[in-house]
Amino acid sequence: MKAIIITKPGDGSVLALQERAIPQPESGQILIRVRAAGVNRSDIHQRTGGYGTDPTGQIPGLEVAGIVEKCGPNASQWKIGDSVCALISGGGYAEYVAVDERHCLPVPATLTFAEAASLPETVLTVWSTAFQWGQLSAGENFLIHGGSSGIGVTAIQLAKAFGADVYATAGSDEKCAVCEQLGAVRCVNYKKEDFEQVLSSVPIDVILDMVGGDYTQKNLNLLAMDGRLMFINAMQGADSQIRIPTLMQKRITISGSMLKPRDADFKAKLTADVEKHVWPLVADGQFKPIVYRTFHLSEAAKAQELMESSDHIGKIILAVQ
Ligand SMILES: NC(=O)c1ccc[n+]([C@@H]2O[C@H](COP(=O)([O-])OP(=O)(O)OC[C@H]3O[C@@H](n4cnc5c(N)ncnc54)[C@H](OP(=O)(O)O)[C@@H]3O)[C@@H](O)[C@H]2O)c1
């Protein structure tokens, strides 16, 4: 099969289309013939060696959509020919991938493979972090930084669908307009305005943050009593200085999580929860995948370059067949 290989840590030029053996599904796994694969920030971090391990020889890709080609021993949930999308821990930029069958969801009838491939990583991350861990609920105020990111467009739509009032930040007026069209009450262009000042009269219950750095104390200042600050990254800086009394006065909870290293059973339960709670919203059109651009698998470097530019709004996808 053809697959994109990280030939050494570095910029996009280290990605090469090469031949690899088709993986064989092990017990409890299915083999997916990949039709589309999602591109995520984490793929770039992996390519540059940012996770502290040498990525040489690895195939990136955390989510795919495609057709079940083969069922491994003890895999009984799906049958050959089913259309599925799946969360994977790597290997998505390829023509085939073997996955734990419990980490798959049916491709909704209304979606293309490209749209379906755009969902698993962001939907599972937002569901587990903002809703399960952060306990976001109807009637609460929710702030998502990076509102036009793949994560952001997902978080805005899900939070709105579940009855929260959504606020966002993004880096241009065009991005903010899209965030507001998707359901944000107000999106702040952080390059023009200080989000803390703009939102100072809104008591925020849950913040989903990927920025970190000097956003942290501003986030704490905006939080209401019993507010929750949930980190999924710290792109602006891993270290933050905070005023501890702010936490005490408002009983604030600060936490964070990473989906990729969670164990298979956790991901299986999370996938089942998402199928139960989120998939009906996809089916009835309340939640729409936002695919910004699709590249062919062989253009993976260009796709990652676009993501690094942050010019995109929503998800970037690789078409595989
Ligand atoms: N912990 C987890 O399990 C997990 C899982 C998935 C994703 N993530 C993280 O979530 C983030 C989004 O992932 P993605 O794949 O959706 O990537 P993406 O689409 O490339 O999103 C990154 C976004 O960050 C925004 N940004 C950068 N600096 C900002 C700032 N100072 N203020 C506000 N926004 C800023 C960019 O928007 P502007 O151009 O508007 O600045 C861009 O939209 C990444 O950091 C990723 O690592 C974490």
mmCIF file of C-alpha atoms and ligand atoms in Angstrom:
data_model
loop_
_atom_site.group_PDB
_atom_site.id
_atom_site.type_symbol
_atom_site.label_atom_id
_atom_site.label_comp_id
_atom_site.label_asym_id
_atom_site.label_seq_id
_atom_site.Cartn_x
_atom_site.Cartn_y
_atom_site.Cartn_z
ATOM 1 C CA MET A 1 0.000 0.000 0.000
ATOM 2 C CA LYS A 2 1.015 3.646 -0.345
ATOM 3 C CA ALA A 3 1.615 5.579 2.855
ATOM 4 C CA ILE A 4 3.153 8.858 3.952
ATOM 5 C CA ILE A 5 6.303 8.182 5.954
ATOM 6 C CA ILE A 6 8.172 10.618 8.214
ATOM 7 C CA THR A 7 11.691 10.019 6.877
ATOM 8 C CA LYS A 8 13.354 12.056 9.660
ATOM 9 C CA PRO A 9 12.294 14.804 12.096
ATOM 10 C CA GLY A 10 11.883 18.132 10.317
ATOM 11 C CA ASP A 11 9.719 20.350 8.149
ATOM 12 C CA GLY A 12 7.158 19.173 5.588
ATOM 13 C CA SER A 13 9.884 18.079 3.146
ATOM 14 C CA VAL A 14 10.610 15.013 5.331
ATOM 15 C CA LEU A 15 7.222 13.494 4.409
ATOM 16 C CA ALA A 16 7.540 10.936 1.596
ATOM 17 C CA LEU A 17 5.010 8.715 -0.175
ATOM 18 C CA GLN A 18 6.370 5.169 0.059
ATOM 19 C CA GLU A 19 5.259 1.537 -0.278
ATOM 20 C CA ARG A 20 4.508 -0.367 2.916
ATOM 21 C CA ALA A 21 2.968 -3.756 3.683
ATOM 22 C CA ILE A 22 -0.782 -3.716 4.295
ATOM 23 C CA PRO A 23 -1.294 -4.154 8.067
ATOM 24 C CA GLN A 24 -3.170 -7.269 9.199
ATOM 25 C CA PRO A 25 -5.996 -6.855 11.732
ATOM 26 C CA GLU A 26 -5.241 -8.488 15.067
ATOM 27 C CA SER A 27 -7.778 -9.773 17.583
ATOM 28 C CA GLY A 28 -10.611 -7.257 17.975
ATOM 29 C CA GLN A 29 -9.397 -5.161 15.050
ATOM 30 C CA ILE A 30 -10.763 -4.417 11.591
ATOM 31 C CA LEU A 31 -8.815 -3.421 8.493
ATOM 32 C CA ILE A 32 -10.104 -0.187 6.914
ATOM 33 C CA ARG A 33 -9.504 0.687 3.263
ATOM 34 C CA VAL A 34 -8.970 4.398 3.859
ATOM 35 C CA ARG A 35 -10.876 6.863 1.680
ATOM 36 C CA ALA A 36 -10.006 10.022 3.640
ATOM 37 C CA ALA A 37 -7.773 10.969 6.580
ATOM 38 C CA GLY A 38 -7.904 14.006 8.867
ATOM 39 C CA VAL A 39 -4.895 16.280 9.422
ATOM 40 C CA ASN A 40 -4.326 17.468 13.000
ATOM 41 C CA ARG A 41 -1.849 19.830 14.743
ATOM 42 C CA SER A 42 -0.528 16.855 16.594
ATOM 43 C CA ASP A 43 0.700 15.351 13.284
ATOM 44 C CA ILE A 44 3.009 18.359 12.872
ATOM 45 C CA HIS A 45 4.261 18.048 16.450
ATOM 46 C CA GLN A 46 4.973 14.369 15.771
ATOM 47 C CA ARG A 47 6.782 15.165 12.474
ATOM 48 C CA THR A 48 9.131 17.623 14.168
ATOM 49 C CA GLY A 49 9.953 15.191 16.980
ATOM 50 C CA GLY A 50 8.022 17.351 19.453
ATOM 51 C CA TYR A 51 6.800 14.380 21.484
ATOM 52 C CA GLY A 52 10.387 13.620 22.519
ATOM 53 C CA THR A 53 10.646 10.437 20.460
ATOM 54 C CA ASP A 54 12.204 9.997 17.035
ATOM 55 C CA PRO A 55 9.301 9.808 14.532
ATOM 56 C CA THR A 56 11.473 8.374 11.737
ATOM 57 C CA GLY A 57 9.580 5.643 9.875
ATOM 58 C CA GLN A 58 6.219 6.502 11.431
ATOM 59 C CA ILE A 59 3.011 7.020 9.468
ATOM 60 C CA PRO A 60 1.104 10.041 10.857
ATOM 61 C CA GLY A 61 -2.686 10.320 11.070
ATOM 62 C CA LEU A 62 -5.089 10.114 14.006
ATOM 63 C CA GLU A 63 -8.423 9.699 12.183
ATOM 64 C CA VAL A 64 -9.738 8.110 9.029
ATOM 65 C CA ALA A 65 -12.919 7.224 7.192
ATOM 66 C CA GLY A 66 -13.244 4.335 4.790
ATOM 67 C CA ILE A 67 -14.642 0.888 4.104
ATOM 68 C CA VAL A 68 -14.180 -2.246 6.178
ATOM 69 C CA GLU A 69 -11.944 -4.529 4.111
ATOM 70 C CA LYS A 70 -11.378 -7.357 6.574
ATOM 71 C CA CYS A 71 -12.382 -8.343 10.124
ATOM 72 C CA GLY A 72 -9.734 -9.779 12.425
ATOM 73 C CA PRO A 73 -10.279 -12.622 14.917
ATOM 74 C CA ASN A 74 -12.940 -11.810 17.563
ATOM 75 C CA ALA A 75 -14.073 -8.678 15.725
ATOM 76 C CA SER A 76 -17.848 -8.884 15.357
ATOM 77 C CA GLN A 77 -19.177 -5.298 15.501
ATOM 78 C CA TRP A 78 -18.704 -4.529 11.791
ATOM 79 C CA LYS A 79 -18.906 -6.429 8.524
ATOM 80 C CA ILE A 80 -16.929 -6.193 5.303
ATOM 81 C CA GLY A 81 -18.221 -3.284 3.199
ATOM 82 C CA ASP A 82 -19.428 -1.137 6.128
ATOM 83 C CA SER A 83 -18.512 2.559 5.956
ATOM 84 C CA VAL A 84 -16.813 3.647 9.168
ATOM 85 C CA CYS A 85 -14.765 6.479 10.589
ATOM 86 C CA ALA A 86 -12.262 5.823 13.337
ATOM 87 C CA LEU A 87 -9.992 7.293 15.960
ATOM 88 C CA ILE A 88 -6.496 5.820 15.669
ATOM 89 C CA SER A 89 -3.230 6.428 17.457
ATOM 90 C CA GLY A 90 -1.258 6.784 14.207
ATOM 91 C CA GLY A 91 -1.083 5.382 10.680
ATOM 92 C CA GLY A 92 -3.968 7.275 9.069
ATOM 93 C CA TYR A 93 -2.011 8.781 6.149
ATOM 94 C CA ALA A 94 -2.154 5.459 4.296
ATOM 95 C CA GLU A 95 -4.308 3.328 2.016
ATOM 96 C CA TYR A 96 -5.086 0.840 4.801
ATOM 97 C CA VAL A 97 -5.065 0.913 8.569
ATOM 98 C CA ALA A 98 -5.938 -1.717 11.187
ATOM 99 C CA VAL A 99 -7.964 -0.332 14.100
ATOM 100 C CA ASP A 100 -9.640 -1.441 17.316
ATOM 101 C CA GLU A 101 -13.213 -2.052 16.150
ATOM 102 C CA ARG A 102 -14.548 -0.313 19.282
ATOM 103 C CA HIS A 103 -12.954 2.968 18.157
ATOM 104 C CA CYS A 104 -15.076 3.101 14.987
ATOM 105 C CA LEU A 105 -18.319 4.927 14.291
ATOM 106 C CA PRO A 106 -20.669 4.515 11.338
ATOM 107 C CA VAL A 107 -20.287 7.112 8.587
ATOM 108 C CA PRO A 108 -23.547 9.090 8.786
ATOM 109 C CA ALA A 109 -25.589 8.676 5.589
ATOM 110 C CA THR A 110 -25.502 12.396 4.832
ATOM 111 C CA LEU A 111 -21.703 12.739 4.979
ATOM 112 C CA THR A 112 -18.901 12.202 2.485
ATOM 113 C CA PHE A 113 -15.837 10.219 3.537
ATOM 114 C CA ALA A 114 -13.888 13.494 3.746
ATOM 115 C CA GLU A 115 -16.476 14.951 6.126
ATOM 116 C CA ALA A 116 -16.611 11.786 8.213
ATOM 117 C CA ALA A 117 -12.807 11.672 8.478
ATOM 118 C CA SER A 118 -12.882 15.195 9.918
ATOM 119 C CA LEU A 119 -14.840 14.160 13.000
ATOM 120 C CA PRO A 120 -13.287 11.518 15.296
ATOM 121 C CA GLU A 121 -10.284 13.377 16.764
ATOM 122 C CA THR A 122 -12.015 16.686 17.431
ATOM 123 C CA VAL A 123 -15.410 15.320 18.491
ATOM 124 C CA LEU A 124 -13.889 12.804 20.918
ATOM 125 C CA THR A 125 -11.496 15.433 22.309
ATOM 126 C CA VAL A 126 -14.200 18.065 22.818
ATOM 127 C CA TRP A 127 -16.688 15.573 24.253
ATOM 128 C CA SER A 128 -14.198 14.135 26.740
ATOM 129 C CA THR A 129 -12.632 17.463 27.759
ATOM 130 C CA ALA A 130 -15.406 20.053 27.737
ATOM 131 C CA PHE A 131 -18.452 17.884 28.458
ATOM 132 C CA GLN A 132 -17.253 14.868 30.476
ATOM 133 C CA TRP A 133 -14.253 16.310 32.327
ATOM 134 C CA GLY A 134 -15.297 19.983 32.285
ATOM 135 C CA GLN A 135 -18.976 19.140 32.928
ATOM 136 C CA LEU A 136 -20.250 21.820 30.551
ATOM 137 C CA SER A 137 -24.020 21.874 30.728
ATOM 138 C CA ALA A 138 -27.038 23.695 29.310
ATOM 139 C CA GLY A 139 -27.369 27.343 30.336
ATOM 140 C CA GLU A 140 -23.661 27.749 31.093
ATOM 141 C CA ASN A 141 -21.275 30.182 29.395
ATOM 142 C CA PHE A 142 -18.484 28.496 27.443
ATOM 143 C CA LEU A 143 -15.334 30.077 25.976
ATOM 144 C CA ILE A 144 -13.234 28.345 23.344
ATOM 145 C CA HIS A 145 -9.903 29.805 22.263
ATOM 146 C CA GLY A 146 -8.854 29.019 18.687
ATOM 147 C CA GLY A 147 -12.507 29.089 17.645
ATOM 148 C CA SER A 148 -11.726 28.563 13.949
ATOM 149 C CA SER A 149 -9.481 25.528 14.523
ATOM 150 C CA GLY A 150 -10.694 22.002 13.875
ATOM 151 C CA ILE A 151 -11.273 21.716 17.613
ATOM 152 C CA GLY A 152 -12.876 25.167 17.748
ATOM 153 C CA VAL A 153 -15.531 24.661 15.062
ATOM 154 C CA THR A 154 -16.443 21.394 16.757
ATOM 155 C CA ALA A 155 -16.603 22.884 20.252
ATOM 156 C CA ILE A 156 -18.734 25.843 19.159
ATOM 157 C CA GLN A 157 -21.326 23.675 17.442
ATOM 158 C CA LEU A 158 -21.511 21.023 20.167
ATOM 159 C CA ALA A 159 -21.702 23.503 23.034
ATOM 160 C CA LYS A 160 -24.435 25.441 21.252
ATOM 161 C CA ALA A 161 -26.379 22.263 20.448
ATOM 162 C CA PHE A 162 -26.269 21.257 24.122
ATOM 163 C CA GLY A 163 -27.638 24.626 25.239
ATOM 164 C CA ALA A 164 -24.536 26.578 26.297
ATOM 165 C CA ASP A 165 -23.885 30.213 25.359
ATOM 166 C CA VAL A 166 -20.657 30.105 23.401
ATOM 167 C CA TYR A 167 -17.874 32.699 23.197
ATOM 168 C CA ALA A 168 -14.701 32.318 21.137
ATOM 169 C CA THR A 169 -11.425 33.923 20.131
ATOM 170 C CA ALA A 170 -9.804 33.744 16.691
ATOM 171 C CA GLY A 171 -7.094 35.580 14.766
ATOM 172 C CA SER A 172 -9.028 37.429 12.049
ATOM 173 C CA ASP A 173 -12.386 39.079 11.402
ATOM 174 C CA GLU A 174 -13.152 36.443 8.768
ATOM 175 C CA LYS A 175 -12.499 33.639 11.267
ATOM 176 C CA CYS A 176 -14.619 35.397 13.890
ATOM 177 C CA ALA A 177 -17.496 35.758 11.433
ATOM 178 C CA VAL A 178 -17.450 32.004 10.795
ATOM 179 C CA CYS A 179 -17.382 31.281 14.542
ATOM 180 C CA GLU A 180 -20.448 33.487 15.003
ATOM 181 C CA GLN A 181 -22.227 31.848 12.043
ATOM 182 C CA LEU A 182 -21.584 28.490 13.698
ATOM 183 C CA GLY A 183 -23.276 29.643 16.887
ATOM 184 C CA ALA A 184 -20.903 31.757 18.976
ATOM 185 C CA VAL A 185 -22.661 34.702 20.654
ATOM 186 C CA ARG A 186 -19.442 36.711 20.233
ATOM 187 C CA CYS A 187 -16.026 35.873 18.808
ATOM 188 C CA VAL A 188 -13.165 38.195 19.737
ATOM 189 C CA ASN A 189 -10.427 38.871 17.177
ATOM 190 C CA TYR A 190 -7.540 38.626 19.646
ATOM 191 C CA LYS A 191 -5.224 40.442 17.241
ATOM 192 C CA LYS A 192 -7.381 43.577 17.505
ATOM 193 C CA GLU A 193 -9.014 43.354 20.934
ATOM 194 C CA ASP A 194 -8.211 42.061 24.414
ATOM 195 C CA PHE A 195 -10.592 39.156 24.996
ATOM 196 C CA GLU A 196 -10.493 39.675 28.760
ATOM 197 C CA GLN A 197 -11.749 43.243 28.385
ATOM 198 C CA VAL A 198 -14.387 42.410 25.779
ATOM 199 C CA LEU A 199 -15.814 39.521 27.812
ATOM 200 C CA SER A 200 -15.371 41.088 31.271
ATOM 201 C CA SER A 201 -19.121 41.233 31.936
ATOM 202 C CA VAL A 202 -19.707 37.581 30.975
ATOM 203 C CA PRO A 203 -19.190 35.078 33.809
ATOM 204 C CA ILE A 204 -17.649 32.103 31.986
ATOM 205 C CA ASP A 205 -18.295 28.651 33.433
ATOM 206 C CA VAL A 206 -15.993 26.539 31.246
ATOM 207 C CA ILE A 207 -12.984 27.525 29.125
ATOM 208 C CA LEU A 208 -11.377 25.136 26.644
ATOM 209 C CA ASP A 209 -7.871 26.463 26.042
ATOM 210 C CA MET A 210 -5.138 25.495 23.613
ATOM 211 C CA VAL A 211 -3.126 28.718 24.002
ATOM 212 C CA GLY A 212 -1.730 28.821 27.570
ATOM 213 C CA GLY A 213 1.018 31.360 28.297
ATOM 214 C CA ASP A 214 -0.316 34.740 29.359
ATOM 215 C CA TYR A 215 -3.891 33.707 28.571
ATOM 216 C CA THR A 216 -4.016 31.718 31.791
ATOM 217 C CA GLN A 217 -4.497 34.496 34.357
ATOM 218 C CA LYS A 218 -6.891 36.256 31.945
ATOM 219 C CA ASN A 219 -8.894 33.032 31.737
ATOM 220 C CA LEU A 220 -8.978 32.759 35.527
ATOM 221 C CA ASN A 221 -10.144 36.377 35.777
ATOM 222 C CA LEU A 222 -13.057 35.644 33.423
ATOM 223 C CA LEU A 223 -14.203 32.475 35.149
ATOM 224 C CA ALA A 224 -17.345 32.485 37.294
ATOM 225 C CA MET A 225 -17.679 30.810 40.690
ATOM 226 C CA ASP A 226 -16.914 27.083 40.353
ATOM 227 C CA GLY A 227 -15.503 27.742 36.859
ATOM 228 C CA ARG A 228 -13.444 25.123 35.040
ATOM 229 C CA LEU A 229 -10.349 25.818 32.917
ATOM 230 C CA MET A 230 -9.548 22.850 30.697
ATOM 231 C CA PHE A 231 -6.280 22.699 28.735
ATOM 232 C CA ILE A 232 -5.748 20.689 25.581
ATOM 233 C CA ASN A 233 -2.508 22.433 24.583
ATOM 234 C CA ALA A 234 -0.312 25.428 25.390
ATOM 235 C CA MET A 235 0.711 26.756 21.989
ATOM 236 C CA GLN A 236 1.725 30.183 23.289
ATOM 237 C CA GLY A 237 3.716 28.899 26.253
ATOM 238 C CA ALA A 238 3.874 25.902 28.568
ATOM 239 C CA ASP A 239 4.534 28.021 31.649
ATOM 240 C CA SER A 240 2.056 30.432 33.185
ATOM 241 C CA GLN A 241 2.093 32.541 36.305
ATOM 242 C CA ILE A 242 -1.214 32.626 38.157
ATOM 243 C CA ARG A 243 -2.635 34.385 41.207
ATOM 244 C CA ILE A 244 -3.569 31.549 43.539
ATOM 245 C CA PRO A 245 -6.136 33.652 45.454
ATOM 246 C CA THR A 246 -8.209 33.853 42.231
ATOM 247 C CA LEU A 247 -8.560 30.064 42.391
ATOM 248 C CA MET A 248 -9.527 30.100 46.042
ATOM 249 C CA GLN A 249 -11.993 32.978 45.786
ATOM 250 C CA LYS A 250 -13.872 31.373 42.870
ATOM 251 C CA ARG A 251 -13.250 27.674 43.686
ATOM 252 C CA ILE A 252 -11.805 27.273 40.185
ATOM 253 C CA THR A 253 -10.764 23.886 38.829
ATOM 254 C CA ILE A 254 -7.810 23.792 36.418
ATOM 255 C CA SER A 255 -7.199 20.598 34.507
ATOM 256 C CA GLY A 256 -6.306 19.253 31.097
ATOM 257 C CA SER A 257 -6.044 16.070 29.155
ATOM 258 C CA MET A 258 -4.473 14.372 26.148
ATOM 259 C CA LEU A 259 -6.588 11.929 24.190
ATOM 260 C CA LYS A 260 -3.831 10.145 22.263
ATOM 261 C CA PRO A 261 -2.169 8.310 25.189
ATOM 262 C CA ARG A 262 -5.471 7.204 26.803
ATOM 263 C CA ASP A 263 -5.928 3.424 26.904
ATOM 264 C CA ALA A 264 -8.048 1.441 24.444
ATOM 265 C CA ASP A 265 -10.881 0.792 26.904
ATOM 266 C CA PHE A 266 -11.218 4.516 27.689
ATOM 267 C CA LYS A 267 -11.373 5.334 23.969
ATOM 268 C CA ALA A 268 -13.925 2.560 23.398
ATOM 269 C CA LYS A 269 -16.243 3.907 26.084
ATOM 270 C CA LEU A 270 -15.751 7.464 24.829
ATOM 271 C CA THR A 271 -16.564 6.389 21.257
ATOM 272 C CA ALA A 272 -19.768 4.708 22.478
ATOM 273 C CA ASP A 273 -20.755 7.875 24.398
ATOM 274 C CA VAL A 274 -20.148 10.017 21.317
ATOM 275 C CA GLU A 275 -22.231 7.678 19.148
ATOM 276 C CA LYS A 276 -25.059 7.947 21.679
ATOM 277 C CA HIS A 277 -24.946 11.700 22.367
ATOM 278 C CA VAL A 278 -23.317 13.394 19.345
ATOM 279 C CA TRP A 279 -24.062 11.190 16.323
ATOM 280 C CA PRO A 280 -27.809 12.013 16.397
ATOM 281 C CA LEU A 281 -26.864 15.699 16.040
ATOM 282 C CA VAL A 282 -24.757 14.864 12.990
ATOM 283 C CA ALA A 283 -27.620 12.856 11.480
ATOM 284 C CA ASP A 284 -30.159 15.654 11.916
ATOM 285 C CA GLY A 285 -27.788 18.370 10.671
ATOM 286 C CA GLN A 286 -27.433 20.290 13.966
ATOM 287 C CA PHE A 287 -23.721 19.528 13.843
ATOM 288 C CA LYS A 288 -21.947 19.966 10.501
ATOM 289 C CA PRO A 289 -18.376 18.976 9.633
ATOM 290 C CA ILE A 290 -16.402 21.998 8.420
ATOM 291 C CA VAL A 291 -13.897 20.858 5.792
ATOM 292 C CA TYR A 292 -11.745 23.769 4.627
ATOM 293 C CA ARG A 293 -9.694 21.992 1.977
ATOM 294 C CA THR A 294 -8.941 18.492 0.751
ATOM 295 C CA PHE A 295 -5.535 17.455 -0.622
ATOM 296 C CA HIS A 296 -4.521 14.151 -2.169
ATOM 297 C CA LEU A 297 -2.542 11.830 0.120
ATOM 298 C CA SER A 298 0.599 12.513 -1.950
ATOM 299 C CA GLU A 299 0.266 16.219 -1.014
ATOM 300 C CA ALA A 300 0.429 15.631 2.739
ATOM 301 C CA ALA A 301 3.312 18.114 3.071
ATOM 302 C CA LYS A 302 1.199 20.850 1.466
ATOM 303 C CA ALA A 303 -1.711 19.999 3.743
ATOM 304 C CA GLN A 304 0.485 20.295 6.841
ATOM 305 C CA GLU A 305 2.023 23.514 5.491
ATOM 306 C CA LEU A 306 -1.471 25.010 5.235
ATOM 307 C CA MET A 307 -2.164 23.980 8.824
ATOM 308 C CA GLU A 308 1.110 25.557 9.995
ATOM 309 C CA SER A 309 0.118 28.808 8.263
ATOM 310 C CA SER A 310 -3.122 28.843 10.327
ATOM 311 C CA ASP A 311 -4.881 30.262 7.258
ATOM 312 C CA HIS A 312 -7.492 27.497 7.415
ATOM 313 C CA ILE A 313 -10.901 27.535 9.060
ATOM 314 C CA GLY A 314 -12.028 24.104 10.224
ATOM 315 C CA LYS A 315 -10.488 20.850 9.084
ATOM 316 C CA ILE A 316 -7.909 19.874 6.461
ATOM 317 C CA ILE A 317 -8.375 16.453 4.882
ATOM 318 C CA LEU A 318 -6.340 14.017 2.763
ATOM 319 C CA ALA A 319 -8.221 12.115 0.061
ATOM 320 C CA VAL A 320 -6.710 8.688 -0.126
ATOM 321 C CA GLN A 321 -8.187 6.751 -3.093
HETATM 322 N N1 LIG B 1 -5.108 17.374 24.238
HETATM 323 C C1 LIG B 1 -5.689 16.712 23.257
HETATM 324 O O1 LIG B 1 -6.097 15.571 23.408
HETATM 325 C C2 LIG B 1 -5.847 17.381 21.919
HETATM 326 C C3 LIG B 1 -6.546 16.728 20.902
HETATM 327 C C4 LIG B 1 -6.707 17.400 19.685
HETATM 328 C C5 LIG B 1 -6.174 18.668 19.504
HETATM 329 N N2 LIG B 1 -5.471 19.241 20.526
HETATM 330 C C6 LIG B 1 -4.895 20.594 20.367
HETATM 331 O O2 LIG B 1 -5.928 21.477 20.029
HETATM 332 C C7 LIG B 1 -5.406 22.499 19.200
HETATM 333 C C8 LIG B 1 -6.234 22.587 17.935
HETATM 334 O O3 LIG B 1 -5.973 21.466 17.154
HETATM 335 P P1 LIG B 1 -6.416 21.414 15.627
HETATM 336 O O4 LIG B 1 -5.953 20.114 15.100
HETATM 337 O O5 LIG B 1 -7.812 21.807 15.549
HETATM 338 O O6 LIG B 1 -5.436 22.512 14.999
HETATM 339 P P2 LIG B 1 -5.635 23.834 14.128
HETATM 340 O O7 LIG B 1 -6.874 23.725 13.312
HETATM 341 O O8 LIG B 1 -4.378 24.085 13.425
HETATM 342 O O9 LIG B 1 -5.840 24.928 15.245
HETATM 343 C C9 LIG B 1 -4.846 25.691 15.856
HETATM 344 C C10 LIG B 1 -5.469 27.048 16.117
HETATM 345 O O10 LIG B 1 -4.759 27.769 17.100
HETATM 346 C C11 LIG B 1 -5.128 29.114 16.926
HETATM 347 N N3 LIG B 1 -4.246 29.978 17.705
HETATM 348 C C12 LIG B 1 -2.930 30.014 17.722
HETATM 349 N N4 LIG B 1 -2.508 30.948 18.603
HETATM 350 C C13 LIG B 1 -3.627 31.496 19.149
HETATM 351 C C14 LIG B 1 -3.883 32.529 20.114
HETATM 352 N N5 LIG B 1 -2.882 33.184 20.686
HETATM 353 N N6 LIG B 1 -5.170 32.841 20.443
HETATM 354 C C15 LIG B 1 -6.195 32.185 19.868
HETATM 355 N N7 LIG B 1 -6.005 31.218 18.947
HETATM 356 C C16 LIG B 1 -4.728 30.877 18.595
HETATM 357 C C17 LIG B 1 -5.052 29.287 15.427
HETATM 358 O O11 LIG B 1 -5.978 30.242 15.094
HETATM 359 P P3 LIG B 1 -5.542 31.715 14.689
HETATM 360 O O12 LIG B 1 -4.864 31.614 13.379
HETATM 361 O O13 LIG B 1 -6.862 32.385 14.616
HETATM 362 O O14 LIG B 1 -4.647 32.214 15.750
HETATM 363 C C18 LIG B 1 -5.564 27.931 14.911
HETATM 364 O O15 LIG B 1 -6.923 28.012 14.519
HETATM 365 C C19 LIG B 1 -3.957 22.173 18.917
HETATM 366 O O16 LIG B 1 -3.152 22.899 19.776
HETATM 367 C C20 LIG B 1 -3.886 20.689 19.226
HETATM 368 O O17 LIG B 1 -2.616 20.287 19.614
HETATM 369 C C21 LIG B 1 -5.299 18.629 21.708
#
